[in-house]
Short mmCIF file of C-alpha atoms in Angstrom, two decimals:
data_model
loop_
_atom_site.label_atom_id
_atom_site.label_comp_id
_atom_site.label_asym_id
_atom_site.label_seq_id
_atom_site.Cartn_x
_atom_site.Cartn_y
_atom_site.Cartn_z
CA MET O 1 -0.22 -0.10 0.63
CA GLN O 2 3.35 2.22 0.53
CA MET O 3 1.82 3.86 2.98
CA LYS O 4 2.58 7.01 4.05
CA MET O 5 1.71 9.20 7.64
CA PHE O 6 2.07 12.59 8.15
CA GLY O 7 1.57 13.40 11.85
CA ASP O 8 0.92 17.47 11.45
CA GLN O 9 -1.89 17.28 9.29
CA ARG O 10 -3.45 13.68 11.05
CA ARG O 11 -4.02 12.19 7.70
CA VAL O 12 -2.08 8.91 5.42
CA ASP O 13 -2.10 9.02 1.66
CA PHE O 14 -1.58 4.63 0.35
CA VAL O 15 -2.07 2.96 -3.18
CA ASN O 16 -5.33 1.13 -4.33
CA LYS O 17 -4.79 1.81 -8.46
CA ALA O 18 -4.53 5.34 -7.68
CA VAL O 19 -3.71 7.54 -5.08
CA TRP O 20 -6.10 8.09 -1.78
CA ALA O 21 -5.99 10.30 1.73
CA LEU O 22 -7.07 9.45 5.15
CA LYS O 23 -7.55 12.25 7.19
CA PHE O 24 -8.29 12.10 10.93
CA LEU O 25 -10.58 14.50 12.26
CA SER O 26 -8.42 13.78 15.17
CA ASP O 27 -5.11 13.04 16.85
CA TYR O 28 -6.00 10.05 18.70
CA GLU O 29 -7.92 8.60 16.55
CA TYR O 30 -5.13 8.97 14.22
CA ARG O 31 -2.21 8.00 16.33
CA ASN O 32 -4.92 5.72 17.79
CA PHE O 33 -4.66 4.20 13.15
CA VAL O 34 -1.30 4.24 12.74
CA THR O 35 -0.87 1.67 15.82
CA LEU O 36 -3.45 -0.38 14.69
CA PHE O 37 -2.36 -0.56 10.93
CA GLN O 38 1.76 -0.93 12.19
CA ASN O 39 0.28 -3.81 14.79
CA CYS O 40 -1.27 -5.64 11.26
CA LEU O 41 1.96 -5.14 9.46
CA PHE O 42 3.66 -6.86 12.34
CA GLU O 43 1.44 -9.97 12.74
CA ASN O 44 0.56 -10.80 8.79
CA ALA O 45 4.42 -10.72 8.68
CA TYR O 46 5.30 -12.74 11.62
CA GLY O 47 2.12 -14.54 12.20
CA MET O 48 1.48 -13.35 15.78
CA GLU O 49 -0.32 -10.37 17.42
CA ALA O 50 1.66 -8.47 17.94
CA SER O 51 1.97 -8.44 22.26
CA GLU O 52 5.68 -6.52 23.96
CA GLU O 53 6.47 -10.11 24.01
CA ASN O 54 6.23 -11.39 20.56
CA LYS O 55 7.82 -8.90 19.58
CA VAL O 56 11.18 -9.85 22.17
CA LYS O 57 10.42 -13.45 20.45
CA VAL O 58 11.41 -12.18 17.33
CA TYR O 59 13.36 -9.45 17.36
CA GLY O 60 15.40 -10.38 20.51
CA LYS O 61 15.25 -7.97 23.91
CA GLU O 62 19.09 -6.27 21.61
CA PHE O 63 16.61 -5.62 19.02
CA ILE O 64 13.81 -4.29 20.65
CA GLY O 65 14.64 -0.61 19.04
CA TRP O 66 13.41 -2.01 15.89
CA VAL O 67 9.91 -2.57 16.86
CA LYS O 68 10.56 0.88 19.08
CA PRO O 69 12.25 3.10 17.98
CA GLU O 70 12.22 5.74 20.58
CA VAL O 71 13.31 4.20 22.73
CA ALA O 72 16.77 2.85 20.47
CA ASP O 73 20.45 4.62 20.78
CA ASP O 74 20.64 7.16 17.57
CA SER O 75 23.48 9.20 19.16
CA MET O 76 25.65 7.30 15.85
CA TRP O 77 23.41 9.02 13.59
CA GLU O 78 24.50 12.50 14.57
CA ASP O 79 27.75 13.49 12.98
CA ALA O 80 25.49 13.75 9.40
CA LYS O 81 25.41 17.80 8.53
CA ASP O 82 22.13 19.10 7.27
CA HIS O 83 22.63 19.39 3.78
CA SER O 84 20.10 20.94 2.10
CA THR O 85 16.70 19.58 1.29
CA ASP O 86 15.77 20.00 -2.55
CA SER O 87 13.89 16.92 -3.26
CA ALA O 88 12.59 18.25 -6.42
CA PRO O 89 12.70 15.83 -9.61
CA LEU O 90 15.02 15.75 -12.08
CA LYS O 91 12.53 15.08 -15.47
CA GLY O 92 13.20 13.87 -18.80
CA ASN O 93 17.09 14.46 -19.41
CA ARG O 94 17.63 17.00 -17.80
CA GLY O 95 20.53 16.90 -16.11
CA SER O 96 21.63 13.97 -18.79
CA ILE O 97 25.10 15.02 -20.09
CA GLU O 98 25.71 12.81 -23.91
CA GLU O 99 23.33 9.83 -24.15
CA PHE O 100 24.51 6.46 -26.16
CA GLU O 101 22.44 4.52 -28.48
CA GLU O 102 23.14 0.73 -28.33
CA ALA O 103 22.02 -1.28 -31.76
CA ALA O 104 19.02 -3.31 -31.24
CA ASN O 105 20.29 -6.67 -32.26
CA GLY O 106 21.04 -7.40 -28.50
CA GLY O 107 18.81 -6.21 -24.87
CA VAL O 108 21.74 -5.00 -22.00
CA GLN O 109 21.85 -7.20 -19.50
CA SER O 110 24.29 -6.05 -16.88
CA LEU O 111 26.26 -2.65 -16.50
CA ALA O 112 30.03 -3.56 -15.42
CA LEU O 113 31.57 -0.30 -14.36
CA GLY O 114 35.65 0.21 -14.14
CA ALA O 115 37.56 1.96 -12.28
CA LEU O 116 39.58 2.29 -14.28
CA ASP O 117 39.84 3.01 -18.33
CA ASN O 118 37.06 1.40 -19.31
CA SER O 119 33.31 -0.34 -18.39
CA PHE O 120 31.41 -2.95 -19.75
CA LEU O 121 27.88 -3.51 -21.40
CA VAL O 122 26.85 -7.08 -21.51
CA ASN O 123 24.51 -7.90 -23.93
CA ASP O 124 23.26 -11.74 -25.67
CA ILE O 125 26.00 -10.72 -28.48
CA GLY O 126 29.39 -9.94 -26.22
CA VAL O 127 31.18 -7.29 -23.64
CA HIS O 128 30.97 -3.98 -25.23
CA VAL O 129 33.33 -1.35 -24.09
CA TYR O 130 33.32 1.71 -22.97
CA ARG O 131 35.56 4.59 -22.35
CA ASN O 132 35.92 5.76 -18.76
CA LEU O 133 35.64 9.94 -18.54
CA ASN O 134 34.82 13.22 -16.05
CA ARG O 135 31.60 12.82 -17.98
CA GLY O 136 30.77 9.78 -17.77
CA ILE O 137 31.06 7.06 -20.26
CA ASN O 138 32.14 7.04 -24.39
CA GLY O 139 31.19 4.49 -26.21
CA LYS O 140 34.70 2.73 -27.76
CA GLY O 141 32.70 0.94 -30.81
CA ILE O 142 34.80 -1.62 -28.88
CA CYS O 143 32.63 -5.48 -29.26
CA VAL O 144 34.20 -8.58 -27.67
CA LYS O 145 32.58 -11.20 -28.67
CA TYR O 146 31.91 -14.70 -26.68
CA ASP O 147 34.60 -16.26 -28.09
CA GLY O 148 35.73 -14.87 -31.09
CA GLY O 149 32.38 -14.20 -32.40
CA GLY O 150 30.03 -17.00 -31.10
CA ASN O 151 26.81 -16.01 -30.65
CA ALA O 152 25.18 -16.43 -26.82
CA SER O 153 22.05 -15.42 -27.27
CA ASN O 154 21.22 -18.34 -24.62
CA LEU O 155 23.55 -16.88 -22.32
CA THR O 156 20.60 -14.65 -20.26
CA LEU O 157 23.26 -13.41 -17.13
CA LYS O 158 22.15 -13.44 -13.51
CA LYS O 159 25.70 -11.47 -12.36
CA THR O 160 28.89 -10.40 -13.97
CA LEU O 161 31.90 -9.67 -12.58
CA LEU O 162 35.33 -7.71 -13.32
CA MET O 163 38.75 -8.71 -12.51
CA ARG O 164 42.84 -8.98 -12.77
CA ALA O 165 42.93 -5.48 -12.95
CA GLU O 166 39.84 -5.33 -14.70
CA THR O 167 41.61 -7.18 -17.88
CA ASN O 168 39.06 -9.96 -17.29
CA ILE O 169 35.14 -10.27 -16.98
CA MET O 170 33.30 -13.44 -14.65
CA LEU O 171 30.11 -14.44 -16.99
CA MET O 172 27.11 -16.51 -14.72
CA SER O 173 25.16 -17.23 -16.29
CA PRO O 174 20.99 -19.50 -14.27
CA ALA O 175 21.34 -22.89 -15.18
CA ASN O 176 17.65 -23.61 -16.13
CA LYS O 177 15.51 -21.19 -17.29
CA GLY O 178 13.23 -19.12 -14.44
CA LYS O 179 16.16 -20.16 -11.40
CA PRO O 180 19.12 -18.32 -10.26
CA ASN O 181 21.24 -20.78 -9.35
CA ALA O 182 24.65 -21.30 -11.56
CA THR O 183 26.29 -24.42 -11.77
CA GLY O 184 29.41 -22.50 -12.91
CA LEU O 185 31.16 -19.33 -14.65
CA LYS O 186 32.72 -18.36 -17.66
CA GLN O 187 35.74 -16.14 -17.12
CA VAL O 188 36.84 -13.98 -20.47
CA ASP O 189 39.70 -11.99 -21.43
CA ILE O 190 39.00 -8.76 -22.20
CA GLU O 191 42.20 -7.90 -23.71
CA THR O 192 41.90 -11.43 -26.60
CA GLY O 193 37.97 -11.22 -26.29
CA LYS O 194 38.27 -14.90 -25.86
CA ILE O 195 36.24 -16.88 -23.38
CA VAL O 196 39.88 -17.90 -21.50
CA THR O 197 38.51 -20.67 -19.24
CA GLU O 198 33.99 -21.76 -18.96
CA TRP O 199 34.57 -23.11 -14.85
CA LYS O 200 32.01 -25.57 -12.36
CA PHE O 201 31.37 -25.19 -8.84
CA GLU O 202 32.04 -28.77 -7.29
CA LYS O 203 32.79 -29.13 -4.05
CA ASP O 204 34.55 -32.97 -2.00
CA GLY O 205 34.57 -34.30 -6.06
CA SER O 206 30.77 -32.89 -6.36
CA ASP O 207 29.20 -29.94 -8.95
CA ILE O 208 26.84 -27.25 -6.40
CA THR O 209 25.90 -24.18 -7.55
CA MET O 210 25.89 -20.87 -6.70
CA ARG O 211 23.76 -17.73 -6.56
CA ASP O 212 26.02 -14.19 -6.33
CA ILE O 213 29.67 -13.72 -6.44
CA THR O 214 31.34 -11.04 -5.10
CA ASN O 215 34.61 -10.02 -5.52
CA ASP O 216 36.60 -10.00 -2.10
CA THR O 217 37.15 -6.43 -1.79
CA LYS O 218 35.58 -3.46 -2.54
CA GLY O 219 38.31 -2.62 -4.24
CA SER O 220 40.04 -6.12 -5.48
CA GLN O 221 39.49 -5.74 -9.13
CA LEU O 222 41.83 -3.54 -9.18
CA ASP O 223 44.70 -5.78 -8.20
CA PRO O 224 46.19 -7.58 -11.30
CA SER O 225 47.27 -10.84 -8.85
CA GLU O 226 43.36 -10.84 -8.88
CA SER O 227 42.70 -14.67 -8.51
CA THR O 228 39.41 -15.01 -5.96
CA PHE O 229 36.48 -14.25 -5.42
CA LEU O 230 33.28 -14.78 -3.02
CA GLY O 231 30.77 -17.32 -3.87
CA LEU O 232 26.86 -17.91 -2.07
CA ASN O 233 23.83 -20.19 -2.18
CA ASP O 234 21.46 -20.27 0.10
CA LYS O 235 23.83 -21.90 2.88
CA ILE O 236 27.18 -21.63 1.95
CA LEU O 237 29.04 -18.65 1.96
CA CYS O 238 33.02 -19.41 0.16
CA GLN O 239 35.43 -18.02 -1.40
CA TRP O 240 37.00 -19.51 -5.81
CA ASP O 241 39.66 -19.61 -5.95
CA MET O 242 41.10 -20.08 -10.14
CA ARG O 243 44.18 -21.16 -9.48
CA ASP O 244 43.01 -24.49 -8.51
CA LYS O 245 42.46 -26.18 -12.26
CA LYS O 246 38.74 -27.53 -10.11
CA GLY O 247 38.70 -23.90 -8.79
CA MET O 248 38.08 -25.90 -5.52
CA VAL O 249 36.69 -23.71 -2.67
CA GLN O 250 39.09 -22.33 -0.45
CA ASP O 251 38.93 -21.74 3.49
CA ILE O 252 39.63 -18.45 4.54
CA ALA O 253 38.74 -18.71 7.96
CA THR O 254 41.66 -20.84 9.16
CA SER O 255 43.81 -20.41 5.87
CA GLY O 256 47.19 -19.77 6.34
CA SER O 257 47.94 -19.74 3.21
CA PRO O 258 46.77 -19.30 0.49
CA VAL O 259 45.08 -22.10 -1.36
CA LEU O 260 43.35 -24.67 0.35
CA HIS O 261 39.84 -27.04 -0.15
CA TRP O 262 36.45 -27.03 0.90
CA THR O 263 36.20 -27.71 4.65
CA GLN O 264 32.59 -27.91 6.32
CA GLY O 265 32.45 -25.30 8.04
CA HIS O 266 31.24 -22.42 5.33
CA GLN O 267 27.72 -24.90 4.33
CA PHE O 268 25.09 -24.35 7.42
CA SER O 269 22.88 -27.55 7.87
CA ARG O 270 19.02 -25.11 7.95
CA GLY O 271 17.71 -21.76 7.49
CA THR O 272 19.67 -19.49 6.37
CA ASN O 273 18.14 -18.88 2.64
CA PHE O 274 20.17 -16.26 1.99
CA GLN O 275 19.88 -14.19 -1.00
CA CYS O 276 22.49 -11.52 -2.10
CA PHE O 277 25.96 -10.44 -0.58
CA ALA O 278 28.67 -7.67 -0.54
CA SER O 279 32.10 -6.75 1.14
CA THR O 280 33.66 -4.21 3.01
CA GLY O 281 37.33 -2.38 1.66
CA ASP O 282 38.81 -4.90 3.97
CA GLY O 283 36.92 -7.92 3.14
CA SER O 284 34.27 -8.32 5.59
CA ILE O 285 30.96 -8.99 4.39
CA VAL O 286 27.12 -8.77 4.77
CA VAL O 287 25.04 -11.71 3.39
CA GLY O 288 21.12 -11.20 2.97
CA SER O 289 17.98 -13.09 3.22
CA LEU O 290 14.74 -14.40 2.15
CA ASP O 291 13.59 -13.54 5.62
CA GLY O 292 14.78 -10.11 5.47
CA LYS O 293 17.78 -10.41 8.11
CA ILE O 294 20.80 -9.63 7.34
CA ARG O 295 24.00 -10.70 8.35
CA LEU O 296 27.50 -9.37 9.36
CA TYR O 297 31.32 -12.31 8.84
CA SER O 298 34.47 -10.91 9.98
CA LYS O 299 36.57 -11.21 6.98
CA ASP O 300 38.55 -13.70 9.42
CA SER O 301 35.91 -16.07 9.48
CA MET O 302 32.42 -16.92 7.21
CA ARG O 303 30.99 -19.83 10.01
CA GLN O 304 29.52 -17.71 11.93
CA ALA O 305 28.15 -13.82 11.94
CA LYS O 306 29.19 -11.77 14.89
CA THR O 307 26.46 -9.46 14.34
CA ALA O 308 22.43 -10.77 12.98
CA PHE O 309 20.38 -8.36 12.15
CA PRO O 310 15.58 -8.81 11.80
CA GLY O 311 14.14 -9.41 9.21
CA LEU O 312 11.34 -6.70 9.07
CA GLY O 313 9.03 -9.02 7.09
CA SER O 314 10.37 -8.12 3.15
CA PRO O 315 12.62 -10.55 1.33
CA ILE O 316 16.61 -8.63 0.81
CA THR O 317 17.32 -9.45 -2.82
CA GLN O 318 20.65 -6.30 -2.91
CA VAL O 319 22.28 -6.16 -0.37
CA ASP O 320 26.00 -2.87 -0.04
CA VAL O 321 27.90 -2.16 2.13
CA THR O 322 29.94 1.50 2.40
CA TYR O 323 33.66 0.93 2.16
CA ASP O 324 34.53 0.92 5.78
CA GLY O 325 31.98 -1.09 7.38
CA LYS O 326 29.84 1.75 8.69
CA TRP O 327 26.50 1.79 6.85
CA VAL O 328 24.59 -1.26 5.53
CA LEU O 329 22.68 -1.16 2.36
CA GLY O 330 18.69 -3.85 1.76
CA THR O 331 17.42 -3.35 -1.15
CA THR O 332 13.74 -4.47 -0.90
CA ASP O 333 10.76 -5.54 -2.83
CA THR O 334 9.13 -1.58 -1.75
CA TYR O 335 11.60 0.15 0.06
CA LEU O 336 15.58 0.42 0.74
CA ILE O 337 16.61 -0.27 4.19
CA LEU O 338 19.91 1.44 5.78
CA ILE O 339 21.29 0.44 9.09
CA CYS O 340 23.80 1.70 10.78
CA THR O 341 26.71 -0.61 12.48
CA LEU O 342 28.55 1.14 14.71
CA PHE O 343 28.12 0.70 18.44
CA THR O 344 30.39 1.20 21.02
CA ASP O 345 32.08 -1.70 22.69
CA LYS O 346 31.65 -2.14 27.27
CA ASP O 347 35.49 -0.58 27.07
CA GLY O 348 34.33 2.93 25.55
CA LYS O 349 35.37 1.86 21.59
CA THR O 350 33.15 2.50 18.69
CA LYS O 351 33.22 -0.78 17.42
CA THR O 352 31.23 -2.17 13.58
CA GLY O 353 29.37 -5.30 13.60
CA PHE O 354 31.62 -6.88 11.29
CA THR O 355 34.26 -6.94 14.20
CA GLY O 356 32.11 -7.85 17.30
CA ARG O 357 28.46 -8.63 19.00
CA MET O 358 26.97 -5.43 19.26
CA GLY O 359 24.78 -4.44 22.61
CA ASN O 360 21.63 -3.97 23.56
CA ARG O 361 21.52 0.13 22.71
CA ILE O 362 22.09 -0.67 18.66
CA PRO O 363 20.09 2.57 16.85
CA ALA O 364 17.03 1.83 14.41
CA PRO O 365 17.14 1.24 10.46
CA ARG O 366 16.60 4.14 8.18
CA LEU O 367 14.04 3.44 5.55
CA LEU O 368 14.00 4.63 2.55
CA LYS O 369 10.84 4.65 0.32
CA LEU O 370 8.36 6.41 -2.98
CA THR O 371 6.12 8.80 -2.11
CA PRO O 372 2.55 6.80 -2.62
CA LEU O 373 2.34 9.39 -5.97
CA ASP O 374 5.60 8.31 -7.09
CA SER O 375 5.08 4.46 -6.11
CA HIS O 376 1.41 4.75 -8.05
CA LEU O 377 3.47 6.20 -10.91
CA ALA O 378 6.18 3.53 -11.14
CA GLY O 379 3.98 1.32 -11.80
CA ASN O 380 2.28 -1.91 -9.29
CA ASP O 381 3.91 -4.83 -11.24
CA ASN O 382 7.38 -2.71 -10.73
CA LYS O 383 9.92 -3.43 -8.08
CA PHE O 384 13.09 -1.73 -5.87
CA HIS O 385 16.34 -3.33 -8.01
CA GLY O 386 19.98 -2.67 -7.86
CA GLY O 387 20.21 -0.77 -4.72
CA HIS O 388 24.13 0.98 -3.98
CA PHE O 389 25.81 3.49 -2.08
CA SER O 390 27.59 5.51 -5.25
CA TRP O 391 31.44 4.02 -5.51
CA VAL O 392 34.45 4.90 -3.51
CA THR O 393 37.61 2.33 -2.67
CA GLU O 394 39.73 4.75 0.28
CA SER O 395 39.61 4.44 3.46
CA GLY O 396 38.73 7.75 4.39
CA ASN O 397 36.55 9.15 1.57
CA GLN O 398 32.95 9.04 2.23
CA GLU O 399 29.91 7.81 0.12
CA ARG O 400 27.91 10.45 -1.01
CA HIS O 401 24.46 8.66 -2.24
CA VAL O 402 22.45 6.65 -2.44
CA VAL O 403 20.80 4.63 -6.42
CA ALA O 404 18.07 2.26 -6.93
CA THR O 405 15.99 1.57 -9.76
CA VAL O 406 11.72 1.18 -10.06
CA GLY O 407 10.91 0.93 -13.22
CA LYS O 408 11.48 3.46 -15.62
CA PHE O 409 12.85 5.51 -12.32
CA SER O 410 16.74 5.89 -11.17
CA VAL O 411 16.18 7.08 -8.19
CA VAL O 412 18.60 9.07 -5.31
CA TRP O 413 19.16 10.09 -2.48
CA ASP O 414 21.20 12.06 -0.56
CA PHE O 415 23.50 9.61 2.15
CA GLN O 416 24.30 11.89 4.42
CA GLN O 417 20.39 13.64 4.63
CA VAL O 418 19.10 10.81 4.55
CA LYS O 419 21.43 10.61 7.90
CA ASN O 420 20.68 13.22 9.73
CA THR O 421 18.44 13.11 12.31
CA SER O 422 16.46 16.30 12.13
CA HIS O 423 15.53 15.62 8.60
CA GLY O 424 12.63 17.38 8.63
CA CYS O 425 11.13 13.75 6.49
CA TYR O 426 11.42 12.16 10.04
CA ARG O 427 9.62 14.87 11.94
CA ASN O 428 6.19 13.62 13.82
CA GLN O 429 6.29 9.81 12.55
CA GLN O 430 5.45 7.29 14.04
CA GLY O 431 7.67 3.40 13.65
CA LEU O 432 10.26 3.94 12.49
CA LYS O 433 12.01 6.57 10.08
CA SER O 434 11.35 6.87 6.52
CA CYS O 435 13.42 9.27 4.11
CA TYR O 436 11.07 10.52 1.23
CA CYS O 437 13.74 12.92 -0.62
CA TYR O 438 15.31 12.15 -3.57
CA LYS O 439 15.85 13.09 -7.32
CA ILE O 440 14.34 10.48 -9.33
CA VAL O 441 15.62 10.27 -13.65
CA LEU O 442 12.98 9.35 -15.90
CA LYS O 443 13.73 7.31 -19.26
CA ASP O 444 11.42 6.00 -21.11
CA GLU O 445 11.83 2.55 -20.95
CA SER O 446 12.68 0.12 -17.69
CA ILE O 447 16.53 0.43 -16.64
CA VAL O 448 18.92 -2.45 -15.82
CA GLU O 449 20.97 -0.79 -14.09
CA SER O 450 21.98 3.14 -12.28
CA ARG O 451 25.12 2.80 -10.73
CA PHE O 452 27.61 5.51 -10.08
CA MET O 453 30.56 5.79 -11.41
CA HIS O 454 33.87 5.87 -9.06
CA ASP O 455 34.28 8.55 -7.09
CA LYS O 456 37.45 9.49 -8.92
CA TYR O 457 35.93 10.57 -11.60
CA ALA O 458 34.16 13.64 -9.70
CA GLY O 459 35.19 16.68 -12.01
CA SER O 460 36.76 20.12 -9.91
CA ASP O 461 33.33 21.61 -10.47
CA LEU O 462 30.89 18.90 -9.23
CA PRO O 463 31.05 16.58 -5.40
CA GLU O 464 29.69 13.23 -7.49
CA ALA O 465 30.64 10.85 -10.62
CA PRO O 466 28.08 11.09 -13.01
CA LEU O 467 25.51 8.07 -12.86
CA ILE O 468 25.72 5.82 -15.51
CA VAL O 469 22.43 4.68 -16.25
CA ALA O 470 21.52 1.81 -18.52
CA THR O 471 18.55 0.42 -20.12
CA PRO O 472 18.31 -2.60 -22.11
CA LEU O 473 18.84 -0.05 -25.38
CA LYS O 474 20.40 3.11 -24.29
CA VAL O 475 23.05 3.91 -22.10
CA CYS O 476 23.60 7.77 -20.61
CA SER O 477 25.92 9.48 -18.50
CA ILE O 478 24.06 11.54 -15.47
CA SER O 479 25.42 14.86 -14.30
CA LEU O 480 22.56 15.70 -10.80
CA SER O 481 24.59 19.03 -10.05
#
């Protein structure tokens, strides 16, 4: 229903084939309605009455601030400074610097942004090479066709991954149509235009499948000697090493040497339902699950999560994390959840939930949502996907924006504004704080992916690197100035 509350007006707006406003005559009636509505949401999500006892049972005592935000410790959010609250959407191509149209002989399936000289668009013909510039990406007119010319029109990509100083690209496709898992992946050498290896995922001599892959760290794709990457399926979290002919899973939990064979520590027996993951600058890992849980694993062990945040009732379809590991972003179909991982340990030191078990005063998350009107305009069948922070690979640099895609919209939030506890969106809100201040980039067809270029491509006159928006037939470079 994408309901938005207006406490100062005693009004709620919601979507049901159109946008409706429901106005209450007294503050008591309004507050009572909001409380009853939130209790019903809890009951729908967890199948039990929204009593205090059941809330503790679902969330645990340490996360009670997630259902009673008024008792949460929000001090960790308060380092954010007040920024402009300008939420006027960018309509059409206003702010677009250049627009390059792809040939219609193969729809764009994936965007692989590089931090070095080039970025890559992948379609069913091959890998198209783009030059990285301060104003965006510019097509070189070069297409690396699969296997030096063969057509791979039956290849539906689930994931692309740049490796080895961005000279190699890993392509992972589902084994069966309609299923997300893959039995292996293709390694394409960009310079030669050849598929150099077709890897299989294997454990103890048996084939297994992976749902997702990612780089070991936020910046490891820049390493020319990189030979390992991370893999995930619904109950496995592991590392793969290309230096072993069979691509055996490596155990980095107890690894004294770079190449080890599989140990049982990373295969969970039940209840994980992993969907997606991402890595920090130092190699810590965040994992999102079907039940909405978000788990944090240290760089030293994949066996047990240091911290497990409870779900809010919606599956996590994508996760991202800041380079420093202090902020985690989860994408669901109808909203983004932003989590602060900072806490103070018993010695008074500030740590992240990747390095230690968070205590009792855990900050409540923020939700990033569309207004009911924009949700209606985006279309009932369109869901959020691909929520990402802007991209930095150096400590000391802070990500500036959050971007996600829904239908024909790229939606961009100012990260500092979202963190600011005194931001206007949060006044008179009951329950978890939701931010509705964003910019919209509207395209004329559904968007495949929206990502910010690497921070180094921010121009001297612009604080943020260009936003790259890929649709099936076009790729656009957009300045948010």
